[in-house]
Short mmCIF file of C-alpha atoms and ligand atoms in Angstrom, two decimals:
data_model
loop_
_atom_site.label_atom_id
_atom_site.label_comp_id
_atom_site.label_asym_id
_atom_site.label_seq_id
_atom_site.Cartn_x
_atom_site.Cartn_y
_atom_site.Cartn_z
CA MET A 1 -149.86 57.41 -78.08
CA THR A 2 -149.91 54.84 -75.08
CA THR A 3 -153.50 53.48 -74.35
CA PRO A 4 -153.71 52.32 -70.29
CA GLU A 5 -153.47 49.04 -69.92
CA PRO A 6 -157.19 48.46 -67.99
CA ALA A 7 -156.80 46.64 -64.76
CA PHE A 8 -158.89 43.60 -64.08
CA ASP A 9 -158.44 41.58 -61.06
CA ALA A 10 -160.70 39.37 -58.89
CA ALA A 11 -161.95 42.15 -57.32
CA HIS A 12 -162.55 44.25 -60.51
CA PRO A 13 -163.70 41.51 -63.00
CA VAL A 14 -164.50 42.44 -66.85
CA ASP A 15 -167.99 43.88 -67.05
CA ASP A 16 -170.08 41.30 -68.41
CA ARG A 17 -173.02 43.78 -68.90
CA TYR A 18 -173.76 45.79 -72.35
CA THR A 19 -175.09 48.94 -72.84
CA PRO A 20 -176.28 49.59 -76.20
CA PRO A 21 -175.92 52.74 -77.65
CA ALA A 22 -178.76 55.58 -77.84
CA CYS A 23 -180.70 54.71 -81.45
CA GLY A 24 -183.67 57.07 -81.24
CA GLU A 25 -185.52 54.98 -78.62
CA LEU A 26 -186.90 58.18 -77.29
CA ASP A 27 -188.46 59.56 -79.97
CA GLU A 28 -190.15 56.11 -80.53
CA ILE A 29 -190.92 56.50 -76.84
CA THR A 30 -192.19 60.15 -77.54
CA GLY A 31 -194.86 58.78 -80.17
CA VAL A 32 -196.26 56.36 -77.53
CA LEU A 33 -196.37 59.16 -75.03
CA ALA A 34 -198.33 61.40 -77.51
CA ASP A 35 -200.53 58.74 -78.61
CA GLY A 36 -201.40 58.61 -74.76
CA ARG A 37 -201.98 54.52 -74.51
CA LEU A 38 -198.98 53.05 -72.50
CA SER A 39 -200.68 50.01 -71.98
CA GLY A 40 -200.01 46.38 -73.61
CA GLY A 41 -202.72 47.76 -76.21
CA ALA A 42 -200.48 50.39 -77.59
CA PRO A 43 -200.42 50.98 -81.29
CA VAL A 44 -197.04 50.17 -81.60
CA LEU A 45 -197.53 46.58 -79.82
CA PRO A 46 -198.71 44.94 -83.20
CA ILE A 47 -195.97 46.97 -85.28
CA TYR A 48 -193.12 45.43 -82.79
CA GLU A 49 -194.72 41.80 -83.28
CA LYS A 50 -194.77 42.19 -87.10
CA ALA A 51 -191.02 43.66 -87.10
CA LEU A 52 -189.90 40.71 -84.80
CA ALA A 53 -191.67 38.09 -86.94
CA GLY A 54 -189.68 39.65 -89.54
CA TRP A 55 -186.55 39.92 -88.49
CA PHE A 56 -186.68 35.98 -87.50
CA GLY A 57 -188.81 34.77 -90.63
CA VAL A 58 -191.41 32.96 -88.78
CA GLN A 59 -195.37 33.85 -89.04
CA ARG A 60 -196.36 35.23 -85.67
CA ALA A 61 -194.69 36.75 -82.68
CA VAL A 62 -196.65 37.40 -79.68
CA ALA A 63 -194.76 40.11 -77.57
CA VAL A 64 -194.83 39.65 -73.54
CA ASN A 65 -193.51 41.08 -70.66
CA SER A 66 -190.70 38.90 -70.09
CA GLY A 67 -188.67 35.52 -71.08
CA THR A 68 -190.56 33.82 -67.95
CA SER A 69 -193.58 34.59 -69.19
CA ALA A 70 -192.70 33.29 -72.73
CA LEU A 71 -192.10 29.85 -71.29
CA HIS A 72 -194.97 29.56 -69.09
CA ALA A 73 -197.68 30.98 -71.68
CA THR A 74 -196.10 28.72 -74.22
CA LEU A 75 -196.20 25.51 -71.52
CA ILE A 76 -199.77 26.47 -70.73
CA ALA A 77 -200.99 26.73 -74.59
CA LEU A 78 -199.37 23.52 -75.20
CA GLY A 79 -201.64 21.85 -72.60
CA VAL A 80 -199.22 21.44 -69.64
CA ARG A 81 -201.06 20.98 -66.49
CA PRO A 82 -200.53 19.65 -63.17
CA GLY A 83 -199.02 15.95 -63.45
CA ASP A 84 -197.94 16.52 -66.50
CA GLU A 85 -194.23 15.90 -67.40
CA VAL A 86 -191.62 18.24 -69.29
CA LEU A 87 -188.49 17.56 -70.59
CA VAL A 88 -185.90 20.11 -69.69
CA PRO A 89 -181.79 19.71 -70.08
CA ALA A 90 -179.55 19.59 -66.99
CA THR A 91 -177.85 22.36 -68.23
CA ALA A 92 -180.98 24.81 -68.04
CA PRO A 93 -180.62 27.78 -65.42
CA LEU A 94 -183.43 28.26 -63.05
CA PRO A 95 -185.27 30.55 -65.01
CA THR A 96 -185.68 28.06 -67.96
CA ALA A 97 -187.28 25.59 -65.38
CA MET A 98 -189.35 27.62 -62.78
CA PRO A 99 -192.18 27.90 -65.67
CA ILE A 100 -192.59 24.09 -65.57
CA LEU A 101 -193.18 24.08 -61.68
CA THR A 102 -195.80 27.16 -62.07
CA CYS A 103 -198.23 25.15 -64.22
CA GLY A 104 -197.94 22.75 -61.67
CA ALA A 105 -195.94 19.98 -63.91
CA THR A 106 -193.08 18.09 -63.18
CA PRO A 107 -189.54 19.09 -64.63
CA VAL A 108 -187.75 15.71 -65.64
CA ILE A 109 -184.46 16.56 -65.95
CA VAL A 110 -182.21 15.22 -69.03
CA ASP A 111 -178.67 14.74 -69.63
CA THR A 112 -177.03 16.43 -72.22
CA ALA A 113 -174.89 14.65 -75.19
CA ALA A 114 -171.52 14.55 -74.18
CA GLY A 115 -169.61 17.38 -74.63
CA SER A 116 -172.86 19.33 -76.06
CA LEU A 117 -175.66 21.35 -74.80
CA THR A 118 -178.14 19.42 -76.92
CA LEU A 119 -180.55 16.43 -75.05
CA ASP A 120 -179.02 13.33 -75.17
CA PRO A 121 -181.48 11.19 -77.27
CA THR A 122 -180.53 8.21 -75.21
CA ASP A 123 -181.71 9.89 -72.22
CA VAL A 124 -184.71 11.27 -73.44
CA ALA A 125 -186.16 7.60 -74.83
CA ALA A 126 -185.33 6.46 -71.40
CA LYS A 127 -187.40 9.27 -69.88
CA LEU A 128 -190.53 9.54 -71.84
CA THR A 129 -193.06 8.52 -70.39
CA ALA A 130 -197.34 8.61 -71.13
CA ARG A 131 -197.15 11.86 -68.71
CA THR A 132 -194.31 13.70 -71.18
CA LYS A 133 -196.16 16.71 -72.51
CA ALA A 134 -193.14 18.87 -74.01
CA ALA A 135 -189.67 19.18 -73.90
CA ILE A 136 -187.65 22.01 -73.73
CA THR A 137 -184.13 22.82 -75.39
CA LEU A 138 -181.90 25.32 -74.70
CA PRO A 139 -179.01 26.95 -77.08
CA LEU A 140 -177.39 28.15 -73.56
CA TRP A 141 -174.84 31.30 -73.74
CA GLY A 142 -176.17 31.62 -77.30
CA TYR A 143 -174.42 28.56 -78.92
CA PRO A 144 -176.21 26.13 -80.98
CA ALA A 145 -177.92 23.34 -79.97
CA ASP A 146 -178.23 20.89 -82.85
CA ASP A 147 -180.84 18.78 -81.10
CA THR A 148 -181.39 17.18 -84.76
CA THR A 149 -181.95 13.51 -83.51
CA THR A 150 -183.90 14.31 -80.45
CA ALA A 151 -186.21 16.25 -82.25
CA GLY A 152 -186.87 13.23 -84.66
CA LEU A 153 -187.47 11.35 -81.53
CA LEU A 154 -189.57 13.90 -79.97
CA THR A 155 -191.60 14.26 -83.06
CA ALA A 156 -191.91 10.82 -83.79
CA ALA A 157 -193.63 10.34 -79.75
CA GLY A 158 -195.75 13.58 -80.98
CA ILE A 159 -193.92 15.66 -78.13
CA PRO A 160 -194.19 19.28 -78.94
CA ILE A 161 -190.17 21.19 -78.60
CA ILE A 162 -189.93 24.68 -77.11
CA GLU A 163 -186.87 26.26 -77.53
CA ASP A 164 -185.54 28.48 -74.59
CA ALA A 165 -183.82 31.08 -77.00
CA CYS A 166 -183.50 33.46 -74.11
CA GLN A 167 -180.08 33.99 -74.65
CA ALA A 168 -179.77 32.99 -78.82
CA HIS A 169 -181.21 36.01 -80.70
CA GLY A 170 -179.52 35.85 -83.98
CA THR A 171 -178.10 32.60 -83.45
CA LYS A 172 -177.87 30.07 -86.29
CA VAL A 173 -178.51 26.17 -86.40
CA ARG A 174 -178.20 24.21 -89.61
CA GLY A 175 -178.67 27.99 -91.47
CA ARG A 176 -182.12 28.41 -89.20
CA TYR A 177 -182.47 30.76 -86.26
CA ALA A 178 -182.34 29.24 -83.05
CA GLY A 179 -186.03 29.97 -81.46
CA THR A 180 -187.59 29.04 -85.33
CA ARG A 181 -186.60 25.43 -85.11
CA HIS A 182 -189.18 23.62 -83.62
CA ARG A 183 -193.20 24.58 -82.32
CA ALA A 184 -192.18 27.63 -80.72
CA GLY A 185 -189.42 29.84 -79.59
CA CYS A 186 -189.22 32.02 -76.30
CA PHE A 187 -187.00 34.87 -75.95
CA SER A 188 -186.40 37.38 -73.32
CA THR A 189 -185.38 41.04 -74.09
CA HIS A 190 -184.42 41.72 -70.26
CA ASP A 191 -181.20 43.72 -69.77
CA ARG A 192 -178.88 40.93 -69.75
CA LYS A 193 -180.02 39.53 -73.31
CA LEU A 194 -178.86 40.96 -76.69
CA LEU A 195 -182.22 42.77 -77.59
CA ALA A 196 -183.24 44.69 -74.25
CA THR A 197 -186.09 46.42 -73.35
CA GLY A 198 -185.76 46.50 -69.62
CA GLU A 199 -187.89 43.40 -69.00
CA GLY A 200 -189.66 41.95 -71.65
CA GLY A 201 -190.16 38.66 -74.39
CA PHE A 202 -191.69 37.33 -76.87
CA VAL A 203 -192.82 34.03 -78.29
CA LEU A 204 -192.19 33.15 -82.07
CA THR A 205 -194.14 30.39 -83.70
CA ASP A 206 -195.09 29.39 -87.34
CA ASP A 207 -198.23 27.65 -85.62
CA GLU A 208 -201.36 30.68 -86.22
CA GLU A 209 -203.60 28.55 -83.73
CA LEU A 210 -200.48 28.23 -80.75
CA ALA A 211 -199.77 31.87 -81.12
CA ASP A 212 -203.60 32.70 -80.77
CA ARG A 213 -203.90 30.46 -77.82
CA ILE A 214 -200.61 32.32 -76.19
CA ASP A 215 -201.71 35.66 -77.12
CA PHE A 216 -205.17 35.01 -75.65
CA TYR A 217 -203.74 33.33 -72.54
CA THR A 218 -201.19 36.50 -72.09
CA HIS A 219 -204.01 38.95 -72.85
CA LEU A 220 -206.46 38.23 -70.05
CA GLY A 221 -208.47 36.08 -72.82
CA HIS A 222 -209.24 39.33 -74.63
CA LEU A 223 -211.23 39.85 -71.62
CA ASN A 224 -214.50 37.86 -73.80
CA GLY A 225 -214.90 35.44 -70.52
CA HIS A 226 -214.84 32.42 -72.74
CA VAL A 227 -210.99 31.43 -71.92
CA HIS A 228 -208.61 31.97 -69.15
CA GLY A 229 -205.93 34.08 -69.03
CA VAL A 230 -203.33 35.95 -67.22
CA ASN A 231 -202.01 39.52 -67.81
CA HIS A 232 -198.56 39.29 -69.04
CA LYS A 233 -198.77 41.82 -71.67
CA LEU A 234 -195.65 44.05 -72.61
CA ALA A 235 -196.26 47.68 -72.25
CA GLY A 236 -195.98 50.27 -75.05
CA PRO A 237 -193.02 52.34 -74.41
CA LEU A 238 -191.12 48.95 -74.07
CA ALA A 239 -192.12 47.72 -77.17
CA ALA A 240 -191.10 51.07 -78.81
CA ILE A 241 -187.71 50.62 -77.20
CA GLY A 242 -187.55 46.89 -78.67
CA LEU A 243 -188.88 48.16 -82.07
CA ARG A 244 -185.84 50.76 -82.42
CA ARG A 245 -182.98 48.49 -80.69
CA LEU A 246 -183.99 45.89 -83.17
CA ARG A 247 -182.61 47.60 -86.17
CA GLY A 248 -179.04 47.52 -84.19
CA LEU A 249 -178.95 43.75 -83.48
CA GLU A 250 -177.54 42.78 -87.15
CA ALA A 251 -174.72 45.04 -86.16
CA GLN A 252 -174.42 43.83 -82.79
CA LEU A 253 -173.92 40.40 -83.72
CA ARG A 254 -171.38 41.27 -86.33
CA THR A 255 -169.39 43.09 -83.47
CA ARG A 256 -169.31 40.32 -81.33
CA ARG A 257 -168.59 37.62 -83.79
CA ALA A 258 -165.48 39.85 -84.49
CA HIS A 259 -164.70 40.26 -80.67
CA ALA A 260 -164.88 36.38 -80.36
CA ALA A 261 -162.68 35.45 -83.21
CA ARG A 262 -160.26 38.06 -82.27
CA LEU A 263 -159.91 36.21 -78.21
CA LEU A 264 -159.87 32.62 -80.14
CA ALA A 265 -156.98 33.43 -82.13
CA ALA A 266 -155.18 34.08 -79.39
CA LEU A 267 -155.36 30.58 -78.01
CA PRO A 268 -152.14 28.64 -78.04
CA ASP A 269 -151.83 26.03 -80.60
CA ASP A 270 -152.28 22.52 -79.27
CA SER A 271 -154.22 24.59 -76.67
CA PRO A 272 -156.13 22.57 -73.64
CA LEU A 273 -158.59 25.24 -74.14
CA THR A 274 -160.90 24.87 -77.20
CA GLU A 275 -164.18 26.54 -78.22
CA LEU A 276 -167.57 24.92 -77.13
CA GLY A 277 -168.29 22.79 -80.64
CA TYR A 278 -170.78 23.37 -83.17
CA GLY A 279 -171.52 22.29 -86.66
CA PRO A 280 -170.21 23.68 -89.38
CA GLN A 281 -173.76 25.34 -90.62
CA ASP A 282 -174.31 26.96 -87.15
CA THR A 283 -173.51 30.29 -85.69
CA PRO A 284 -173.38 31.30 -82.09
CA ASN A 285 -174.64 35.19 -81.44
CA TYR A 286 -171.98 35.13 -78.61
CA TYR A 287 -173.60 35.97 -75.69
CA ASN A 288 -170.90 34.45 -74.52
CA LEU A 289 -167.54 33.30 -75.96
CA VAL A 290 -167.48 29.86 -74.25
CA LEU A 291 -164.48 28.00 -73.99
CA ILE A 292 -164.33 24.15 -73.15
CA ALA A 293 -161.03 22.70 -71.23
CA SER A 294 -159.76 19.27 -72.09
CA ASP A 295 -160.44 17.99 -68.59
CA SER A 296 -161.71 19.81 -65.29
CA ALA A 297 -161.34 23.32 -65.44
CA GLU A 298 -161.48 23.88 -61.99
CA PRO A 299 -157.93 25.20 -61.66
CA LEU A 300 -158.20 27.32 -64.56
CA ALA A 301 -161.37 28.64 -63.11
CA ALA A 302 -159.37 29.72 -60.06
CA GLY A 303 -156.88 31.19 -62.70
CA PHE A 304 -159.60 32.88 -64.63
CA THR A 305 -161.26 34.37 -61.43
CA ALA A 306 -158.13 35.62 -59.96
CA ALA A 307 -157.19 37.66 -63.39
CA GLY A 308 -160.79 39.14 -63.32
CA LEU A 309 -162.28 36.85 -65.97
CA PRO A 310 -164.55 34.82 -63.63
CA PRO A 311 -166.55 32.24 -65.30
CA ASP A 312 -170.50 31.81 -64.80
CA SER A 313 -169.72 29.14 -61.95
CA THR A 314 -168.13 31.66 -60.02
CA ARG A 315 -170.18 34.89 -61.14
CA TYR A 316 -173.52 33.28 -60.68
CA ALA A 317 -173.41 30.10 -58.95
CA TYR A 318 -174.07 28.39 -62.29
CA ARG A 319 -174.40 24.39 -62.11
CA PRO A 320 -176.43 21.59 -63.01
CA LEU A 321 -180.16 22.13 -62.17
CA TYR A 322 -180.59 19.65 -59.52
CA HIS A 323 -178.23 21.05 -57.55
CA ARG A 324 -180.44 24.09 -56.79
CA PRO A 325 -182.52 23.15 -53.67
CA LEU A 326 -185.81 23.74 -55.59
CA PHE A 327 -185.14 21.50 -58.19
CA ALA A 328 -183.09 18.87 -55.96
CA ALA A 329 -186.57 16.71 -55.79
CA TYR A 330 -185.74 16.07 -59.44
CA ALA A 331 -182.19 15.17 -59.32
CA THR A 332 -180.95 12.02 -61.64
CA ALA A 333 -177.60 11.10 -63.20
CA CYS A 334 -176.58 13.61 -65.56
CA PRO A 335 -172.57 12.61 -65.76
CA ASN A 336 -172.19 14.25 -69.22
CA ALA A 337 -174.04 17.79 -68.16
CA GLU A 338 -171.80 17.53 -64.92
CA ALA A 339 -168.76 17.51 -67.18
CA LEU A 340 -169.51 20.15 -69.28
CA CYS A 341 -170.76 22.67 -66.78
CA ALA A 342 -167.25 21.75 -65.05
CA ALA A 343 -165.37 22.08 -67.88
CA THR A 344 -166.84 25.49 -69.55
CA LEU A 345 -165.15 29.22 -69.00
CA GLN A 346 -167.59 32.30 -70.29
CA LEU A 347 -166.37 35.32 -71.19
CA PRO A 348 -167.91 38.69 -72.19
CA VAL A 349 -167.12 39.45 -76.04
CA HIS A 350 -169.94 42.26 -75.97
CA PRO A 351 -169.60 45.74 -77.98
CA ASP A 352 -168.62 47.69 -75.15
CA MET A 353 -165.31 45.79 -74.69
CA SER A 354 -162.89 48.17 -75.73
CA PRO A 355 -159.70 47.02 -78.09
CA ALA A 356 -157.56 47.59 -75.02
CA ALA A 357 -159.95 45.28 -72.96
CA LEU A 358 -160.21 42.47 -75.50
CA GLN A 359 -156.17 42.74 -75.77
CA TRP A 360 -155.91 42.27 -72.39
CA VAL A 361 -158.37 39.31 -72.12
CA ALA A 362 -156.71 37.81 -75.41
CA ASP A 363 -152.94 38.07 -73.33
CA ARG A 364 -154.60 36.90 -70.39
CA ILE A 365 -156.26 33.46 -72.28
CA GLY A 366 -152.90 32.74 -73.66
CA VAL A 367 -151.35 32.92 -70.25
CA LEU A 368 -153.46 30.73 -68.58
CA ALA A 369 -153.97 28.33 -71.36
CA ALA A 370 -150.02 27.80 -71.44
CA ALA A 371 -149.95 27.35 -67.59
CA HIS A 372 -152.83 24.82 -67.70
CA ALA A 373 -150.90 22.99 -70.73
CA GLU A 374 -148.07 22.99 -68.37
CA ARG A 375 -149.93 21.41 -65.54
CA GLN A 376 -151.10 18.45 -67.90
CA ARG A 377 -147.79 17.57 -68.65
CA PRO A 378 -146.82 14.65 -67.18
C1 PLP B 1 -183.29 35.50 -69.15
C2 PLP B 1 -183.61 34.20 -69.47
C3 PLP B 1 -184.94 33.90 -68.98
C4 PLP B 1 -186.01 34.32 -68.23
O1 PLP B 1 -186.06 36.04 -69.06
P1 PLP B 1 -186.74 36.82 -67.87
O2 PLP B 1 -186.93 37.70 -69.41
O3 PLP B 1 -185.41 37.45 -67.32
O4 PLP B 1 -188.04 36.55 -67.46
C5 PLP B 1 -184.79 32.04 -69.51
N1 PLP B 1 -184.19 31.61 -69.63
C6 PLP B 1 -183.23 32.00 -70.03
C7 PLP B 1 -182.04 30.90 -70.78
C8 PLP B 1 -182.77 33.16 -69.98
O5 PLP B 1 -181.49 33.54 -69.93
#
């Protein structure tokens, strides 16, 4: 029996979107419809929040209508106001940083440590001021960002840390889930994320008082007329989808990890391409498999794109934050982030990738890595 070769090329790139299989969401939605309350006040909301808190092992989860709302509400609840400064890594994509502008605060862009997604402690120390109100860390592509050193520095300075874990459901850092390691973790459940409800998000925290402030802010101050709030509530049917899909998250993580291992095994010995680094107690969730080239990945990125495996720099024009006009005014020298963004290649390893597609990608990686090694030879 022969399986047809999947044919990917520049015009038909491998799909990096994943559609989870039906898992009884309709039954859950039917229950919400039968009850008739479809808003963020639906009885399924507290059930969903409890399930999230239980899955991640935290005291509180507050469901909201997007990851952007989760970040915005957390910044507000931590007291970020116009004129305040918020530290954000240069590797952050636009949605990580835009909520800082929404608060009227100033993003202070910080370089990452060499070859890593963590905030560089030296640059953090240089950029802390009396106006610094919070710091955002970012396990991008679901890769563990072990910011223990920086966290010590920030905690000593009294600066709360928000993890933007919007891509990092199930990622572990030193044995703990990303998004549960600091003051608050913000997640998205947009269609592209590992837990998907269409639009949606949630905040995790062990700080009950902070959770209450986020809850009041995102629910119009519970209309008590004492505190200001916005309407960032998640609708009942979306919470119902999340509640069911959460049950499949563990299996999805296992499949993604198996797929990543399969592609990594295809790298030739002393390959000029290696996996983006992480510690022995860390586990990526494989939102993407991220490879890093031993020198500039530019010819590699071109080769991957021609082969139908475009990296994020091609697919989404991904580059350091201050390259975007909206953030150009906040540009500072971030050589490590520049090098990291230029050297990384992101590959899909989601469960929709067929064995044949994975084999095809593995073969291409082998060929492209060997060609890159050949180019590097003196
Ligand atoms: C998706 C995402 C967001 C925003 O989440 P939305 O639900 O789309 O608002 C923020 N930060 C990161 C890193 C993301 O990937």
